[in-house]
Amino acid sequence: MPEVPCPVTRPPREPRRPLTLRDVSEASGVSEMTVSRVLRGRGEVSEATRERVMAAARQLGYVPNRIAGGLASARVNLVAVIVPSLANMVFPEVLTAATEVLEGAGLQPVVGVTGYDPDREERVLYDMLAWRPAGVILAGLEHGAATREMLRAAGVPVVEIMDVDGEAVDSVVGISHRRAGRQMAAAILDAGYRRIAFLGTMMPFDHRARKRMEGFEAVLAAAGVALAAREFYSGGSALAKGREMTQAVMARRADLDFLYYSNDMIGAGGLLWCLGQGFDIPDRLGLAGFNGLELIDGLPRRLATMDACRREIGREAARIVVAGRAAAGSRIELTPVLAPGDTIRGLR
Amino acid sequence: MPEVPCPVTRPPREPRRPLTLRDVSEASGVSEMTVSRVLRGRGEVSEATRERVMAAARQLGYVPNRIAGGLASARVNLVAVIVPSLANMVFPEVLTAATEVLEGAGLQPVVGVTGYDPDREERVLYDMLAWRPAGVILAGLEHGAATREMLRAAGVPVVEIMDVDGEAVDSVVGISHRRAGRQMAAAILDAGYRRIAFLGTMMPFDHRARKRMEGFEAVLAAAGVALAAREFYSGGSALAKGREMTQAVMARRADLDFLYYSNDMIGAGGLLWCLGQGFDIPDRLGLAGFNGLELIDGLPRRLATMDACRREIGREAARIVVAGRAAAGSRIELTPVLAPGDTIRGLR
DNA sequence: CTGAAAGCGCTAACAC
DNA sequence: GTGTTAGCGCTTTCAG
């Protein structure tokens, strides 16, 4: 990556007109083309020239204009990354991992947030494609028709992340949430629990949570077990909601012996409430969440969970974008591992 | 904001060459100039023409090229937002609030992450300024000389956020962390605690945490009280670290009667550990954190804390950028409120 | 209300 | 190694 000629001294005068390559060219007595080469670190340039150019650029405080550069070269170092939310730690983590890989390749993520709203997703994508990014990473496989069409026509790598249960436009990196739900159900049944409740978010467009629940119920049904209760929430502090939902569901069905939460944060809230009630965990009552958040390490007991492979997803998605056309159509299904923690009996 | 002419039907053929205004112009029989007007929603255009153009654009799946547009108009709808980290929920929250305001004004945030590293901050800023953003929002007042110089020379609104203790390049929106530390110290002393420890992060560039500690110690010193212990951590799950640090510090100084944490997450970990130990909180031992995270609502006891005004900071910073030159040099100091929770005695 | 011409600041593709 | 020429796809400006 080219060196950054940041200004260390104040330029002689505050020029009203923005600086251009020409200014650096004149100040250094080198042609614009060569200045451009130096600043991009491309092409063979003699060391002497290079230094004169860098000195002039630094001196003036010149910052190259990528808008012009992008137009001229039809190459842009931006990568669109579109996630449903930043409030759920899962996405900042995916983003952080993706950013590390992208930066290493000289690419710059541009983050868009949809709020789990397909219309906003469409708008956000449209706005980002207007910058002709070098790639698109976006969460989920469910998109509006127009969104899919834009992705298809974008002509750059598109990576749909988090989920693999569905049809991808181009590449996918994620886990099977249906399978994750099934796996958790099997473990719970194995451990002998039978009066099981599901506690989750009330978001029509959180397809991954829905799929986990579907997989979960399917396995229960196959074993002749029906969900004994369901509880949904929306908004507010997830930890507090976990607490409230748990209290509510236990008030309705005191005989429940297992609570499956759609994420670790509400699970943690539920766990704290249950411990406060003095419930015998995991014998009388088992609990499990989803995501494998770091947070779990600090709870009085480790909540059973399943790793959503967030960092790996971010990293692999970024790699696919970096690889360009070579990696088109990749499909990477990661395998979440059940971490039984201390809240499922007999599974230590 | 202009309507989004997203494609609802597949274009007739997959064109290899990217679409341009000219394609829409030809397909609609309207000049490029008028197509441009329609797509941007600028200038007077007859309804009939408008509809023909929109239909053609939608049909083709045309997405305007903002690179070319930005170059021609020297106007860009991007706003650089530079934060130290996404792992600390504080920043995603600021970002979310800022995004709401920016989107409402047709601006698009571009997020950069520095990892609390001044050199990375400089690089990130350089990369962002290369896109000639309409404004810059960045955390903190402490920057390298080159970074300050770039900010000064950017020629667009610059808003430094989170902190007001220091000299700003242009506008500032934040709170005084020194004052926050002082205020907390005063409250703790008022409540009669005297053997006080500080537990925090070991980050040389987390200036805000440092300032809180400085303010905190200053008030203690003025009252003739010295910090009885300090404990620092880095990396790992903050909740777990809070637990470990608390255990460690209490092992060293069992007579401590107050623990002041540099953030709520480690404070929550400490609180959970203390409750597990059966400590008499808040009488025998008081606790306080910082930030006012939502998370607190779900803990067995409400941790005392002080709101960092995160959403308000994001919102106001974005407003200043939206206002443009009119708001240059603004200074907004917000006042964090002490939320005594259940962990400081006599302050319910 | 609509159109034609002239760049925006840079880089690809060639010369030298 | 270095310089020259011609655009990239839009929008500004000015005519009609």
Tab-separated table of C-alpha atoms (C1' of nucleotides) in Angstrom, chain A residues 21 33 36 40 62 68 72 75, chain C residues 8-15:
chain	number	residue	atom	x	y	z
A	21	LEU	CA	-2.208	16.579	-8.479
A	33	MET	CA	1.519	11.283	-14.284
A	36	SER	CA	0.251	9.917	-9.603
A	40	ARG	CA	-0.195	5.166	-5.701
A	62	TYR	CA	-2.131	16.923	-0.411
A	68	ALA	CA	-11.444	11.337	-9.712
A	72	ALA	CA	-10.584	7.335	-14.324
A	75	ARG	CA	-11.546	0.766	-9.756
C	8	DC	C1'	-14.442	17.960	-12.721
C	9	DG	C1'	-9.200	15.449	-11.235
C	10	DC	C1'	-7.382	11.628	-12.177
C	11	DT	C1'	-5.301	7.342	-14.708
C	12	DA	C1'	-4.906	3.924	-19.003
C	13	DA	C1'	-2.404	3.486	-22.806
C	14	DC	C1'	0.901	4.851	-25.286
C	15	DA	C1'	5.129	7.354	-26.798
